[in-house]
Short mmCIF file of C-alpha atoms in Angstrom, two decimals:
data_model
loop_
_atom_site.label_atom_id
_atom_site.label_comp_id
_atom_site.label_asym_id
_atom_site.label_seq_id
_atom_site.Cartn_x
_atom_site.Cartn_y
_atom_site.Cartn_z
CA UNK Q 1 61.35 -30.68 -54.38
CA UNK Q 2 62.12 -32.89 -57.47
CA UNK Q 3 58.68 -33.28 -58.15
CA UNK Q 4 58.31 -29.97 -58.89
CA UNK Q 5 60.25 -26.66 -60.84
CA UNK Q 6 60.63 -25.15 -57.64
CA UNK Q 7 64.33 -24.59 -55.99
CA UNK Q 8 66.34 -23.64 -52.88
CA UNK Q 9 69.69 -22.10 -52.22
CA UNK Q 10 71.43 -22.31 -49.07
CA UNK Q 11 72.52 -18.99 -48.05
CA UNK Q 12 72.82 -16.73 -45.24
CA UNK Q 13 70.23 -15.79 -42.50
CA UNK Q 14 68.69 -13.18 -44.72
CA UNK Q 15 66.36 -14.73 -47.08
CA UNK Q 16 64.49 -14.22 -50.52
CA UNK Q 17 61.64 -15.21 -51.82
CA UNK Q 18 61.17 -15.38 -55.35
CA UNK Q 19 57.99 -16.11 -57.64
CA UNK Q 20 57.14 -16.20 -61.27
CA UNK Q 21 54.73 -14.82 -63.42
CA UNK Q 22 51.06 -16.35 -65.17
CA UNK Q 23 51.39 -19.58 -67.17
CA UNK Q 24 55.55 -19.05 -66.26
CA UNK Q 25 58.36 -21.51 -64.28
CA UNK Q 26 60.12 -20.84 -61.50
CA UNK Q 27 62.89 -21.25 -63.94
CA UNK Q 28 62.20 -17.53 -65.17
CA UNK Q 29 63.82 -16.77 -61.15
CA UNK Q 30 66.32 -19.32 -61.11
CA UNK Q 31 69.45 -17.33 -62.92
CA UNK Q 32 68.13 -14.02 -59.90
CA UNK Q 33 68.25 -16.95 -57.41
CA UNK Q 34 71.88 -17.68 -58.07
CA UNK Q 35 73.09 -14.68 -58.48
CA UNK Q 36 71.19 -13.66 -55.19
CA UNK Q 37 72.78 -17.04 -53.48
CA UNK Q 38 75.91 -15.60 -54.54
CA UNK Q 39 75.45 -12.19 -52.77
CA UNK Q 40 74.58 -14.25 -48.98
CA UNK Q 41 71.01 -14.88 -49.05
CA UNK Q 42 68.82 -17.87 -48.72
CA UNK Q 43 66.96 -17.96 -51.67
CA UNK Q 44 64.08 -19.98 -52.54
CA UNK Q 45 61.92 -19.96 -55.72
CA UNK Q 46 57.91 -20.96 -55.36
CA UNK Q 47 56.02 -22.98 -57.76
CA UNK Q 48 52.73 -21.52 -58.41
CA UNK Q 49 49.27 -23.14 -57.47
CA UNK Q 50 48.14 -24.54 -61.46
CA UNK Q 51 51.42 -23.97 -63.09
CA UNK Q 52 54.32 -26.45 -64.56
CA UNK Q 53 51.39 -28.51 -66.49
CA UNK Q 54 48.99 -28.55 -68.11
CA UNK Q 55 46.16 -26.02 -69.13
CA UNK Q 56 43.55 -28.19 -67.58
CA UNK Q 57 45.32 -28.00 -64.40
CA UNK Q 58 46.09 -24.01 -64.66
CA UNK Q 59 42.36 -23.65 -65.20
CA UNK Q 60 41.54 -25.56 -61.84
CA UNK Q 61 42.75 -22.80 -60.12
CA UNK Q 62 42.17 -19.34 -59.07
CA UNK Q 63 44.48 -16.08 -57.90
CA UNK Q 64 43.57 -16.87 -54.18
CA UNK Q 65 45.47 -20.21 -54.99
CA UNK Q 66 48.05 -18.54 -56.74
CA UNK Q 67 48.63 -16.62 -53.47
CA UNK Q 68 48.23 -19.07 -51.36
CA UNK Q 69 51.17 -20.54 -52.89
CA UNK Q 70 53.26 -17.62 -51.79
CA UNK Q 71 52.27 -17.27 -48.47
CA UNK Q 72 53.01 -20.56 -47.71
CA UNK Q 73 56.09 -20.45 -49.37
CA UNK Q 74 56.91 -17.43 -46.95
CA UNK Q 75 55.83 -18.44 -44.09
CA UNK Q 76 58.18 -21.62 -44.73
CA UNK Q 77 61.30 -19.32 -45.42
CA UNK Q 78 60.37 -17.09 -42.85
CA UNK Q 79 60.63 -19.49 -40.20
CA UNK Q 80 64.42 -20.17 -41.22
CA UNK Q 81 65.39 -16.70 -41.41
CA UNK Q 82 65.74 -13.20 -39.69
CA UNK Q 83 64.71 -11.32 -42.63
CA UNK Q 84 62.62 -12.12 -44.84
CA UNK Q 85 62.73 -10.25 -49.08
CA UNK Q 86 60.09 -11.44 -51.45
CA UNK Q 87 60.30 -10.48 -55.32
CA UNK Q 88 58.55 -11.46 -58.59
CA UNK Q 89 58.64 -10.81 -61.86
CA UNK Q 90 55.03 -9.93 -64.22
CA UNK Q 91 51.92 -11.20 -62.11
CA UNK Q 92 54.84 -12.75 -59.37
CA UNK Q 93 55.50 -8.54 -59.07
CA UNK Q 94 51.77 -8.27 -58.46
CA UNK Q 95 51.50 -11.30 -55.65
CA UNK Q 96 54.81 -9.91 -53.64
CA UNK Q 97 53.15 -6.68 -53.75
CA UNK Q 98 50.11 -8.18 -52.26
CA UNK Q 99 52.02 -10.39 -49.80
CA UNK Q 100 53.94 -7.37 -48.30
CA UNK Q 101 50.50 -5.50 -48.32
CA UNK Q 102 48.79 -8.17 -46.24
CA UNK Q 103 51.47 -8.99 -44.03
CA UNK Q 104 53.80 -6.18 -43.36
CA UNK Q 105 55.27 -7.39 -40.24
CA UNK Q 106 56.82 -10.83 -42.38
CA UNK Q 107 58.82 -8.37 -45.60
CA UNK Q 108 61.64 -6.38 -45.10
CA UNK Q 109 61.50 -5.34 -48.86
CA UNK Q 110 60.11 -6.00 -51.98
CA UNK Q 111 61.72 -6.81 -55.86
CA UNK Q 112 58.90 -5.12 -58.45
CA UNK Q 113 60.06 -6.78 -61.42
CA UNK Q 114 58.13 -5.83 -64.70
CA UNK Q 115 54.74 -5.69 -62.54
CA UNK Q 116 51.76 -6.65 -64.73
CA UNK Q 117 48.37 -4.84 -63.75
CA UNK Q 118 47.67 -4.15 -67.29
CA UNK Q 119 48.40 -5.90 -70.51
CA UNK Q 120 49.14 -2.70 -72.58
CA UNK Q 121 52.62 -3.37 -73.71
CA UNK Q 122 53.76 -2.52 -77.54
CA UNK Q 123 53.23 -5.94 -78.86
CA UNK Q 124 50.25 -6.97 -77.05
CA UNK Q 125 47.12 -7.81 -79.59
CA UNK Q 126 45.09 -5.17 -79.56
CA UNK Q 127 42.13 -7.26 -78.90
CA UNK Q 128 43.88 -8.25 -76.04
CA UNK Q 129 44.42 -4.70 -75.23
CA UNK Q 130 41.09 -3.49 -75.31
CA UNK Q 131 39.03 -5.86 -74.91
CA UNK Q 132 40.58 -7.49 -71.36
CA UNK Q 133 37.76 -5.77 -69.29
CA UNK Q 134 35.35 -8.69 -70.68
CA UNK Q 135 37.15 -11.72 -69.45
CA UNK Q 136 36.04 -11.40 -65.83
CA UNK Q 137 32.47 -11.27 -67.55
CA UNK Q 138 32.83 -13.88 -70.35
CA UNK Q 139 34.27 -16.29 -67.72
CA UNK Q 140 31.52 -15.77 -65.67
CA UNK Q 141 28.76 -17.17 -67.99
CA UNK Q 142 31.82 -19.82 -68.72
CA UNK Q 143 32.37 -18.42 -72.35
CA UNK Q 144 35.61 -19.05 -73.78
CA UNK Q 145 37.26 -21.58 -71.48
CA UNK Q 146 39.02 -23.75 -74.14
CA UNK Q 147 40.37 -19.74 -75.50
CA UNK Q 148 44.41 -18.52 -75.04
CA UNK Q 149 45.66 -15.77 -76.35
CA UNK Q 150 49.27 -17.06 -77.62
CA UNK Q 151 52.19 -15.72 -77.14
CA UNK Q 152 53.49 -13.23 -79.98
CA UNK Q 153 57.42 -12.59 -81.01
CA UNK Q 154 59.22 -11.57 -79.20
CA UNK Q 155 57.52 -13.57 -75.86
CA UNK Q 156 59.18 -10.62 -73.48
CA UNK Q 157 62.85 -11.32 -75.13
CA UNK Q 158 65.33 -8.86 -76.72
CA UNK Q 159 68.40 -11.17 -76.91
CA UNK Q 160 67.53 -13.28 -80.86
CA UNK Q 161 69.20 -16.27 -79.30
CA UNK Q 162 68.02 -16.45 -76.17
CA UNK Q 163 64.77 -15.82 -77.18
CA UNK Q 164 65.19 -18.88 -79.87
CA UNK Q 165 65.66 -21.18 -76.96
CA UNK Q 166 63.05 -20.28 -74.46
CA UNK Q 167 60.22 -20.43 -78.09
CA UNK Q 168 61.60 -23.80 -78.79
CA UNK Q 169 60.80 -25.07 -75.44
CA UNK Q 170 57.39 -23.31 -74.98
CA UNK Q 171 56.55 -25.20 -78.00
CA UNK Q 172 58.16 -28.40 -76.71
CA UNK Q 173 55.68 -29.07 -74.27
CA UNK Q 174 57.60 -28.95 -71.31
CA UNK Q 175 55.59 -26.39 -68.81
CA UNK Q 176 58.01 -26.95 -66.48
CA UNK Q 177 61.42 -25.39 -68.29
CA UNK Q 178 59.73 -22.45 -70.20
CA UNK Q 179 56.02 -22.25 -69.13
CA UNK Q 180 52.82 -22.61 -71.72
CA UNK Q 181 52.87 -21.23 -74.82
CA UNK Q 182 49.62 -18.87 -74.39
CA UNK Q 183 47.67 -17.40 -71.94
CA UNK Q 184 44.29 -19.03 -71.14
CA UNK Q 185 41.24 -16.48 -70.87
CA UNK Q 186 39.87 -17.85 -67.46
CA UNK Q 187 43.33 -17.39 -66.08
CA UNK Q 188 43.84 -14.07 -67.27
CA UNK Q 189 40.86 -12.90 -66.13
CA UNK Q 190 41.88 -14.62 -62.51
CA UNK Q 191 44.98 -12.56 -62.77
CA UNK Q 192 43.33 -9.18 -63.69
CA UNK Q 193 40.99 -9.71 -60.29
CA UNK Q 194 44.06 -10.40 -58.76
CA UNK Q 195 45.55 -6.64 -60.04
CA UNK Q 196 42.57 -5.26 -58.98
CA UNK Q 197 42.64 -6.06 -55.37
CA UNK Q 198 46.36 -5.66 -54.72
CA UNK Q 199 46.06 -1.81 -56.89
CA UNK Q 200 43.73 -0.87 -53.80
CA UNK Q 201 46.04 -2.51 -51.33
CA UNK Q 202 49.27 -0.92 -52.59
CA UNK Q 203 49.09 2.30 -50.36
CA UNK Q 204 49.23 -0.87 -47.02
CA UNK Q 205 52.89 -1.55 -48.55
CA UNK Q 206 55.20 0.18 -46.16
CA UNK Q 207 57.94 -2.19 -46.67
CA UNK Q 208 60.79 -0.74 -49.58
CA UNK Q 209 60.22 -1.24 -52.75
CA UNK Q 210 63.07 -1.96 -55.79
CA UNK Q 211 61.28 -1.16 -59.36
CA UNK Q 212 62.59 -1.94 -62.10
CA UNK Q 213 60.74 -2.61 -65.40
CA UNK Q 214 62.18 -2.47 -69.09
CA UNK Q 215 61.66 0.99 -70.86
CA UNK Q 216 60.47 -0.82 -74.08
CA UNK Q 217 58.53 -3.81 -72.05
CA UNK Q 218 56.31 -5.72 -74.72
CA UNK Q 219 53.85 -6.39 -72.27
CA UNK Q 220 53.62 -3.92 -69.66
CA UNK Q 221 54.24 -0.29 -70.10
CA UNK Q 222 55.98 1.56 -67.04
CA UNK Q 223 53.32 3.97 -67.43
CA UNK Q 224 50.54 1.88 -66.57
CA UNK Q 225 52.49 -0.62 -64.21
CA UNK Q 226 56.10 0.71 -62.48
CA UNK Q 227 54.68 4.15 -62.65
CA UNK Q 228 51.19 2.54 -60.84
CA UNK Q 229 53.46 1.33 -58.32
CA UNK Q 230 55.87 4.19 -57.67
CA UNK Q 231 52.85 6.22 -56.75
CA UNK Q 232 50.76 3.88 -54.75
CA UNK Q 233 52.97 2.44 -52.37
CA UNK Q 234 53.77 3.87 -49.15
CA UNK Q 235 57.02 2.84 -48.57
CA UNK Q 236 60.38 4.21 -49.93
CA UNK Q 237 61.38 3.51 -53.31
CA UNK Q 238 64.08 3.25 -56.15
CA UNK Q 239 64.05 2.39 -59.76
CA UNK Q 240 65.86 1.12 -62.44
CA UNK Q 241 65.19 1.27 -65.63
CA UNK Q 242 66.01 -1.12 -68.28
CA UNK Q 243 66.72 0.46 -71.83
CA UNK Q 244 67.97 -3.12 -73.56
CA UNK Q 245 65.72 -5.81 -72.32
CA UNK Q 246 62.13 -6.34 -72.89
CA UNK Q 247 59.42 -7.95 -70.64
CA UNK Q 248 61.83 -10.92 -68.84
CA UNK Q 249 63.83 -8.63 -67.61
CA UNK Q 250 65.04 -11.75 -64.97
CA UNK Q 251 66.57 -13.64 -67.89
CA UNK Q 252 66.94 -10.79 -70.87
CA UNK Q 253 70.15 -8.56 -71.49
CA UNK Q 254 70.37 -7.00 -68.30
CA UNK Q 255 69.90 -9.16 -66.06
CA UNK Q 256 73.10 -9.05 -64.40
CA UNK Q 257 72.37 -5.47 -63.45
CA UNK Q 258 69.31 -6.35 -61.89
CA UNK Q 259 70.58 -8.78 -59.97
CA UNK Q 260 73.30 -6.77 -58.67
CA UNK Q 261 71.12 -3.36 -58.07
CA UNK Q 262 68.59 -6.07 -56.45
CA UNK Q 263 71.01 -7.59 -53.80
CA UNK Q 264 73.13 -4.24 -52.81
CA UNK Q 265 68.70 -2.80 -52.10
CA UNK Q 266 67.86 -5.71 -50.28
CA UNK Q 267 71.54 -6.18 -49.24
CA UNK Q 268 71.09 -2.18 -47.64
CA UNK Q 269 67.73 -2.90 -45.55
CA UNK Q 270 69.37 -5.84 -44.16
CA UNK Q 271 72.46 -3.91 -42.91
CA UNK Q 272 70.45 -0.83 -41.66
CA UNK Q 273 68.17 -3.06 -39.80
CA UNK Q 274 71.27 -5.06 -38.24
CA UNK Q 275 72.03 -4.06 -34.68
CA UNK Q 276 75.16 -2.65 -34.05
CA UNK Q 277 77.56 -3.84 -30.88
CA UNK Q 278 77.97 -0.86 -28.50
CA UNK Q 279 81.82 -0.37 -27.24
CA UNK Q 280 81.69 -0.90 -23.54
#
């Protein structure tokens, strides 16, 4: 694995599988991964199809890659645990949603972390706001390939100091630690086919869910996204809401909470689905 951002934590026989969001590092994961680790569980975080480089080499892909990534990834873990968990954080929300929708009988539960199905957050552009519907059309007749839309203040980060040291290395160049500094328009229109087909596919996700998405997310209101979710989905849920963290809710403020709340949910199914020795 040193090729790549990707990283695994010896744990227990419960597992987790953990995946970032567009243009983002598994690095986003890592401090969940630990803190998972430290609760018992296996943890392992996936390196998207395209991501850790270059632009050039995010644009060579598309979402089936992206999810192809993830299932592979799963099936991998799965094989070396009893229970399998699978969260994500942004679009990584979106593809563990769509794993546990397409293959209920491999997730035991499922981490919604600040799900992305629609770029509507408070700082968002507004062209980027209302004019998203296009990119599935512009990138079709290949218009606009070479286009990002960059990242604004405060890149998904209420903590000033934190948020200092992610921007300066975005703007280092190194994908790997902190992910590209803007978001391609052929890749964002790959991820908005990608919310499309896992919104129809959320009422197929029987498995628990654990929401939890910043009150004032930057990105991705709860409205349009946890809310979305909440609805949809056909298995149980509970949700936490964040009230000082913004978008990167793995690595903001709060993330302590969320990583507790996180392992006592998945830490729950895990115990109720446990056999228990009868007395003789």
């Amino acid at each position: 694995m040193s090729d790549t951002a990707e990283f695994q934590f010896e744990g227990g026989r419960d597992g987790v599988l953990l995946i970032h969001g567009l243009t983002g590092t598994p690095t986003e994961m890592r401090l969940v991964g630990k803190g998972l680790n430290r609760a018992g569980f296996t943890v392992v975080g996936v390196q998207l199809a395209g991501h850790c480089g270059t632009e050039d080499d995010l644009l060579a892909t598309t979402w089936q890659d992206w999810y192809d990534s993830v299932e592979k990834a799963a099936e991998q873990l799965r094989g070396k645990v009893d229970r399998l968990f699978v969260a994500g954080l942004s679009m990584g929300a979106v593809l563990a949603l769509r794993l546990a929708a397409v293959r209920p009988e491999w997730v035991s539960g499922v981490g919604v972390f600040g799900a992305t199905f629609r770029y509507d957050g408070w700082s968002m552009p507004w062209i980027e706001r209302r004019f998203n519907f296009l990119l599935p059309v512009l990138k079709s007749l290949g218009i606009g390939k070479k286009v990002s839309f960059q990242e604004q203040p405060p890149y998904g980060i209420r903590d000033e100091r934190l948020r200092a040291q992610v921007t300066s290395a975005m703007h280092s160049g190194d994908s790997k630690s902190a992910g590209l500094p803007g978001n391609p328009w052929f890749a964002v229109a790959e991820m908005m086919a990608l919310a499309r087909d896992t919104r129809r596919r959320l009422p197929q996700v029987t498995a628990p869910c654990f929401i939890a998405h910043a009150v004032d997310d930057d990105v991705a209101s709860v409205r349009s996204n946890a809310d979305l979710v909440a609805r949809r989905v056909s298995g149980p849920i509970e949700i936490l809401l964040l009230g000082d963290s913004y978008h990167m809710i793995t690595i903001d403020r709060e993330r302590r909470l969320l990583i507790e709340r996180t392992a006592d949910f998945f830490s729950r199914i895990a115990r109720d689905a446990r056999p228990t020795r009868m007395a003789a």
